[in-house]
């Protein structure tokens, strides 16, 4: 938009007969359209001829922080994974969360995943979620599927199951001749590959299926969705 005109917040305050602070909350919440397009930046400048309107159901409540779940493709590093969060990669699940541009800013990654791995990764604006997934990570179970090659040692499966710690044991089981399932608390990047290498196996593919009680489920690779209110890690 042009640098001329007035701040959108002032225009909304006039239209809605509310305070400037309330107007900014309307805008930040995604309840204001300019010429039919939602604008969520209060500092946006608008011209007198432009049509500014409040959307149905508009509320001046402070927008809540969001948590985002991404199905990271293999080979994508942290910055590229964050950059992949765009409006056109949002997986529409019909759960009612409206997309706002502000949802893609000030996101903190939690429980990182290897570059070579695919699967569930988390980004959040909510400090409570970030704290839980960082400070309590050794108490949150994760589930992985590893594609492996090579000949496993005779006692290899038992050694894999003994690969955790007394407080954070790891459970390993065969899913097929070339696929292992791992579930355990406090799993860190590189740990599964290292455990497999010790018993004669090479990890050729790794996918995280679950963090705590939140699963990847049917989220397609390269797409993301919002963590729902009813979901807890």
mmCIF file of N, CA, C and O in Angstrom, residues 124-179:
data_model
loop_
_atom_site.group_PDB
_atom_site.id
_atom_site.type_symbol
_atom_site.label_atom_id
_atom_site.label_comp_id
_atom_site.label_asym_id
_atom_site.label_seq_id
_atom_site.Cartn_x
_atom_site.Cartn_y
_atom_site.Cartn_z
ATOM 1 N N UNK A 124 6.666 -23.107 17.989
ATOM 2 C CA UNK A 124 5.622 -22.522 18.831
ATOM 3 C C UNK A 124 5.903 -21.073 19.187
ATOM 4 O O UNK A 124 7.058 -20.655 19.339
ATOM 5 N N UNK A 125 4.804 -20.314 19.330
ATOM 6 C CA UNK A 125 4.862 -18.959 19.875
ATOM 7 C C UNK A 125 4.555 -18.973 21.372
ATOM 8 O O UNK A 125 4.682 -17.940 22.030
ATOM 9 N N UNK A 126 4.155 -20.114 21.888
ATOM 10 C CA UNK A 126 3.698 -20.245 23.273
ATOM 11 C C UNK A 126 4.858 -20.689 24.162
ATOM 12 O O UNK A 126 5.357 -21.808 24.036
ATOM 13 N N UNK A 127 5.283 -19.826 25.069
ATOM 14 C CA UNK A 127 6.431 -20.133 25.918
ATOM 15 C C UNK A 127 6.178 -21.360 26.779
ATOM 16 O O UNK A 127 7.125 -22.088 27.137
ATOM 17 N N UNK A 128 4.925 -21.633 27.094
ATOM 18 C CA UNK A 128 4.611 -22.808 27.923
ATOM 19 C C UNK A 128 4.888 -24.095 27.163
ATOM 20 O O UNK A 128 5.407 -25.067 27.730
ATOM 21 N N UNK A 129 4.551 -24.113 25.879
ATOM 22 C CA UNK A 129 4.820 -25.287 25.061
ATOM 23 C C UNK A 129 6.315 -25.469 24.871
ATOM 24 O O UNK A 129 6.849 -26.575 24.995
ATOM 25 N N UNK A 130 7.015 -24.369 24.570
ATOM 26 C CA UNK A 130 8.462 -24.435 24.373
ATOM 27 C C UNK A 130 9.149 -24.938 25.639
ATOM 28 O O UNK A 130 10.048 -25.797 25.581
ATOM 29 N N UNK A 131 8.741 -24.428 26.785
ATOM 30 C CA UNK A 131 9.349 -24.863 28.053
ATOM 31 C C UNK A 131 9.129 -26.348 28.288
ATOM 32 O O UNK A 131 10.052 -27.062 28.694
ATOM 33 N N UNK A 132 7.929 -26.825 28.033
ATOM 34 C CA UNK A 132 7.631 -28.240 28.250
ATOM 35 C C UNK A 132 8.477 -29.128 27.348
ATOM 36 O O UNK A 132 9.019 -30.155 27.788
ATOM 37 N N UNK A 133 8.620 -28.733 26.086
ATOM 38 C CA UNK A 133 9.348 -29.569 25.134
ATOM 39 C C UNK A 133 10.857 -29.441 25.242
ATOM 40 O O UNK A 133 11.591 -30.227 24.637
ATOM 41 N N UNK A 134 11.331 -28.474 26.007
ATOM 42 C CA UNK A 134 12.772 -28.346 26.224
ATOM 43 C C UNK A 134 13.155 -28.843 27.621
ATOM 44 O O UNK A 134 13.930 -29.789 27.764
ATOM 45 N N UNK A 135 12.573 -28.249 28.634
ATOM 46 C CA UNK A 135 12.931 -28.631 29.997
ATOM 47 C C UNK A 135 12.448 -30.027 30.372
ATOM 48 O O UNK A 135 13.078 -30.711 31.173
ATOM 49 N N UNK A 136 11.335 -30.462 29.804
ATOM 50 C CA UNK A 136 10.776 -31.776 30.140
ATOM 51 C C UNK A 136 10.987 -32.798 29.028
ATOM 52 O O UNK A 136 10.306 -33.831 29.002
ATOM 53 N N UNK A 137 11.901 -32.539 28.114
ATOM 54 C CA UNK A 137 12.062 -33.422 26.957
ATOM 55 C C UNK A 137 12.454 -34.843 27.352
ATOM 56 O O UNK A 137 12.106 -35.803 26.655
ATOM 57 N N UNK A 138 13.166 -34.990 28.472
ATOM 58 C CA UNK A 138 13.574 -36.334 28.890
ATOM 59 C C UNK A 138 12.429 -37.130 29.511
ATOM 60 O O UNK A 138 12.594 -38.300 29.850
ATOM 61 N N UNK A 139 11.263 -36.504 29.631
ATOM 62 C CA UNK A 139 10.094 -37.205 30.164
ATOM 63 C C UNK A 139 8.987 -37.376 29.123
ATOM 64 O O UNK A 139 7.901 -37.854 29.445
ATOM 65 N N UNK A 140 9.285 -36.968 27.892
ATOM 66 C CA UNK A 140 8.298 -37.067 26.822
ATOM 67 C C UNK A 140 8.725 -38.162 25.849
ATOM 68 O O UNK A 140 9.816 -38.111 25.281
ATOM 69 N N UNK A 141 7.855 -39.138 25.647
ATOM 70 C CA UNK A 141 8.187 -40.246 24.755
ATOM 71 C C UNK A 141 8.077 -39.820 23.297
ATOM 72 O O UNK A 141 7.154 -39.095 22.911
ATOM 73 N N UNK A 142 9.026 -40.278 22.505
ATOM 74 C CA UNK A 142 9.003 -40.073 21.061
ATOM 75 C C UNK A 142 8.955 -41.432 20.370
ATOM 76 O O UNK A 142 9.453 -42.424 20.909
ATOM 77 N N UNK A 143 8.374 -41.451 19.196
ATOM 78 C CA UNK A 143 8.299 -42.689 18.418
ATOM 79 C C UNK A 143 8.879 -42.448 17.037
ATOM 80 O O UNK A 143 8.559 -41.451 16.383
ATOM 81 N N UNK A 144 9.754 -43.362 16.611
ATOM 82 C CA UNK A 144 10.417 -43.272 15.318
ATOM 83 C C UNK A 144 10.281 -44.589 14.553
ATOM 84 O O UNK A 144 10.140 -45.649 15.166
ATOM 85 N N UNK A 145 10.397 -44.491 13.231
ATOM 86 C CA UNK A 145 10.578 -45.657 12.378
ATOM 87 C C UNK A 145 11.880 -45.449 11.627
ATOM 88 O O UNK A 145 12.093 -44.386 11.019
ATOM 89 N N UNK A 146 12.759 -46.457 11.694
ATOM 90 C CA UNK A 146 14.053 -46.363 11.028
ATOM 91 C C UNK A 146 14.148 -47.422 9.932
ATOM 92 O O UNK A 146 13.874 -48.606 10.189
ATOM 93 N N UNK A 147 14.507 -46.982 8.737
ATOM 94 C CA UNK A 147 14.824 -47.913 7.652
ATOM 95 C C UNK A 147 16.308 -48.260 7.800
ATOM 96 O O UNK A 147 17.150 -47.357 7.912
ATOM 97 N N UNK A 148 16.631 -49.560 7.826
ATOM 98 C CA UNK A 148 18.009 -49.970 8.100
ATOM 99 C C UNK A 148 18.498 -50.974 7.066
ATOM 100 O O UNK A 148 17.713 -51.663 6.415
ATOM 101 N N UNK A 149 19.816 -51.025 6.934
ATOM 102 C CA UNK A 149 20.459 -52.017 6.078
ATOM 103 C C UNK A 149 21.600 -52.647 6.854
ATOM 104 O O UNK A 149 22.053 -52.105 7.870
ATOM 105 N N UNK A 150 22.093 -53.802 6.372
ATOM 106 C CA UNK A 150 23.167 -54.489 7.066
ATOM 107 C C UNK A 150 22.655 -55.698 7.825
ATOM 108 O O UNK A 150 21.454 -55.970 7.877
ATOM 109 N N UNK A 151 23.569 -56.434 8.428
ATOM 110 C CA UNK A 151 23.225 -57.626 9.204
ATOM 111 C C UNK A 151 23.349 -57.304 10.684
ATOM 112 O O UNK A 151 24.429 -56.943 11.167
ATOM 113 N N UNK A 152 22.263 -57.429 11.409
ATOM 114 C CA UNK A 152 22.272 -57.108 12.829
ATOM 115 C C UNK A 152 23.019 -58.180 13.615
ATOM 116 O O UNK A 152 22.997 -59.381 13.267
ATOM 117 N N UNK A 153 23.735 -57.764 14.656
ATOM 118 C CA UNK A 153 24.441 -58.698 15.537
ATOM 119 C C UNK A 153 23.443 -59.657 16.168
ATOM 120 O O UNK A 153 22.249 -59.385 16.278
ATOM 121 N N UNK A 154 23.960 -60.823 16.570
ATOM 122 C CA UNK A 154 23.093 -61.875 17.106
ATOM 123 C C UNK A 154 22.235 -61.388 18.268
ATOM 124 O O UNK A 154 21.060 -61.716 18.373
ATOM 125 N N UNK A 155 22.831 -60.599 19.132
ATOM 126 C CA UNK A 155 22.089 -60.066 20.283
ATOM 127 C C UNK A 155 21.721 -58.598 20.061
ATOM 128 O O UNK A 155 21.499 -57.847 21.013
ATOM 129 N N UNK A 156 21.643 -58.206 18.774
ATOM 130 C CA UNK A 156 21.470 -56.798 18.446
ATOM 131 C C UNK A 156 20.197 -56.175 18.977
ATOM 132 O O UNK A 156 20.219 -55.059 19.504
ATOM 133 N N UNK A 157 19.067 -56.877 18.860
ATOM 134 C CA UNK A 157 17.810 -56.293 19.314
ATOM 135 C C UNK A 157 17.818 -56.055 20.818
ATOM 136 O O UNK A 157 17.345 -55.012 21.299
ATOM 137 N N UNK A 158 18.388 -57.003 21.552
ATOM 138 C CA UNK A 158 18.482 -56.833 23.001
ATOM 139 C C UNK A 158 19.367 -55.643 23.341
ATOM 140 O O UNK A 158 19.070 -54.877 24.264
ATOM 141 N N UNK A 159 20.447 -55.476 22.586
ATOM 142 C CA UNK A 159 21.347 -54.356 22.847
ATOM 143 C C UNK A 159 20.684 -53.027 22.493
ATOM 144 O O UNK A 159 20.898 -52.016 23.179
ATOM 145 N N UNK A 160 19.865 -53.015 21.442
ATOM 146 C CA UNK A 160 19.133 -51.795 21.113
ATOM 147 C C UNK A 160 18.167 -51.432 22.236
ATOM 148 O O UNK A 160 18.015 -50.265 22.599
ATOM 149 N N UNK A 161 17.502 -52.435 22.792
ATOM 150 C CA UNK A 161 16.565 -52.192 23.881
ATOM 151 C C UNK A 161 17.270 -51.775 25.172
ATOM 152 O O UNK A 161 16.631 -51.212 26.059
ATOM 153 N N UNK A 162 18.554 -52.034 25.248
ATOM 154 C CA UNK A 162 19.327 -51.613 26.420
ATOM 155 C C UNK A 162 20.061 -50.305 26.156
ATOM 156 O O UNK A 162 20.893 -49.872 26.948
ATOM 157 N N UNK A 163 19.719 -49.652 25.046
ATOM 158 C CA UNK A 163 20.466 -48.476 24.621
ATOM 159 C C UNK A 163 20.104 -47.186 25.297
ATOM 160 O O UNK A 163 20.791 -46.187 25.136
ATOM 161 N N UNK A 164 19.015 -47.176 26.055
ATOM 162 C CA UNK A 164 18.642 -45.956 26.755
ATOM 163 C C UNK A 164 19.308 -45.870 28.106
ATOM 164 O O UNK A 164 20.411 -46.378 28.320
ATOM 165 N N UNK A 165 18.640 -45.218 29.027
ATOM 166 C CA UNK A 165 19.116 -45.123 30.401
ATOM 167 C C UNK A 165 18.042 -45.714 31.310
ATOM 168 O O UNK A 165 16.890 -45.887 30.892
ATOM 169 N N UNK A 166 18.397 -46.037 32.572
ATOM 170 C CA UNK A 166 17.374 -46.573 33.471
ATOM 171 C C UNK A 166 16.145 -45.681 33.595
ATOM 172 O O UNK A 166 15.025 -46.163 33.718
ATOM 173 N N UNK A 167 16.355 -44.360 33.560
ATOM 174 C CA UNK A 167 15.228 -43.438 33.667
ATOM 175 C C UNK A 167 14.549 -43.178 32.326
ATOM 176 O O UNK A 167 13.410 -42.712 32.286
ATOM 177 N N UNK A 168 15.244 -43.473 31.235
ATOM 178 C CA UNK A 168 14.688 -43.233 29.900
ATOM 179 C C UNK A 168 15.009 -44.415 28.989
ATOM 180 O O UNK A 168 15.826 -44.308 28.070
ATOM 181 N N UNK A 169 14.389 -45.564 29.229
ATOM 182 C CA UNK A 169 14.653 -46.746 28.403
ATOM 183 C C UNK A 169 14.131 -46.576 26.986
ATOM 184 O O UNK A 169 13.214 -45.796 26.740
ATOM 185 N N UNK A 170 14.726 -47.322 26.065
ATOM 186 C CA UNK A 170 14.291 -47.312 24.676
ATOM 187 C C UNK A 170 13.744 -48.689 24.320
ATOM 188 O O UNK A 170 14.332 -49.713 24.678
ATOM 189 N N UNK A 171 12.615 -48.696 23.627
ATOM 190 C CA UNK A 171 12.019 -49.951 23.168
ATOM 191 C C UNK A 171 12.208 -50.037 21.660
ATOM 192 O O UNK A 171 11.821 -49.139 20.926
ATOM 193 N N UNK A 172 12.809 -51.130 21.201
ATOM 194 C CA UNK A 172 13.038 -51.345 19.782
ATOM 195 C C UNK A 172 12.367 -52.645 19.360
ATOM 196 O O UNK A 172 12.419 -53.645 20.071
ATOM 197 N N UNK A 173 11.718 -52.613 18.196
ATOM 198 C CA UNK A 173 11.061 -53.822 17.685
ATOM 199 C C UNK A 173 11.068 -53.786 16.167
ATOM 200 O O UNK A 173 11.073 -52.713 15.549
ATOM 201 N N UNK A 174 11.086 -54.964 15.564
ATOM 202 C CA UNK A 174 11.070 -55.053 14.112
ATOM 203 C C UNK A 174 9.658 -54.823 13.582
ATOM 204 O O UNK A 174 8.703 -55.410 14.072
ATOM 205 N N UNK A 175 9.539 -53.977 12.554
ATOM 206 C CA UNK A 175 8.288 -53.791 11.844
ATOM 207 C C UNK A 175 8.272 -54.585 10.545
ATOM 208 O O UNK A 175 7.217 -54.996 10.070
ATOM 209 N N UNK A 176 9.446 -54.775 9.986
ATOM 210 C CA UNK A 176 9.636 -55.606 8.797
ATOM 211 C C UNK A 176 11.112 -55.972 8.759
ATOM 212 O O UNK A 176 11.867 -55.621 9.672
ATOM 213 N N UNK A 177 11.544 -56.638 7.706
ATOM 214 C CA UNK A 177 12.937 -57.070 7.629
ATOM 215 C C UNK A 177 13.917 -55.904 7.582
ATOM 216 O O UNK A 177 15.087 -56.068 7.943
ATOM 217 N N UNK A 178 13.463 -54.752 7.133
ATOM 218 C CA UNK A 178 14.375 -53.610 7.003
ATOM 219 C C UNK A 178 13.855 -52.377 7.736
ATOM 220 O O UNK A 178 14.289 -51.268 7.457
ATOM 221 N N UNK A 179 12.958 -52.594 8.687
ATOM 222 C CA UNK A 179 12.366 -51.449 9.379
ATOM 223 C C UNK A 179 12.252 -51.726 10.867
ATOM 224 O O UNK A 179 11.693 -52.730 11.283
#
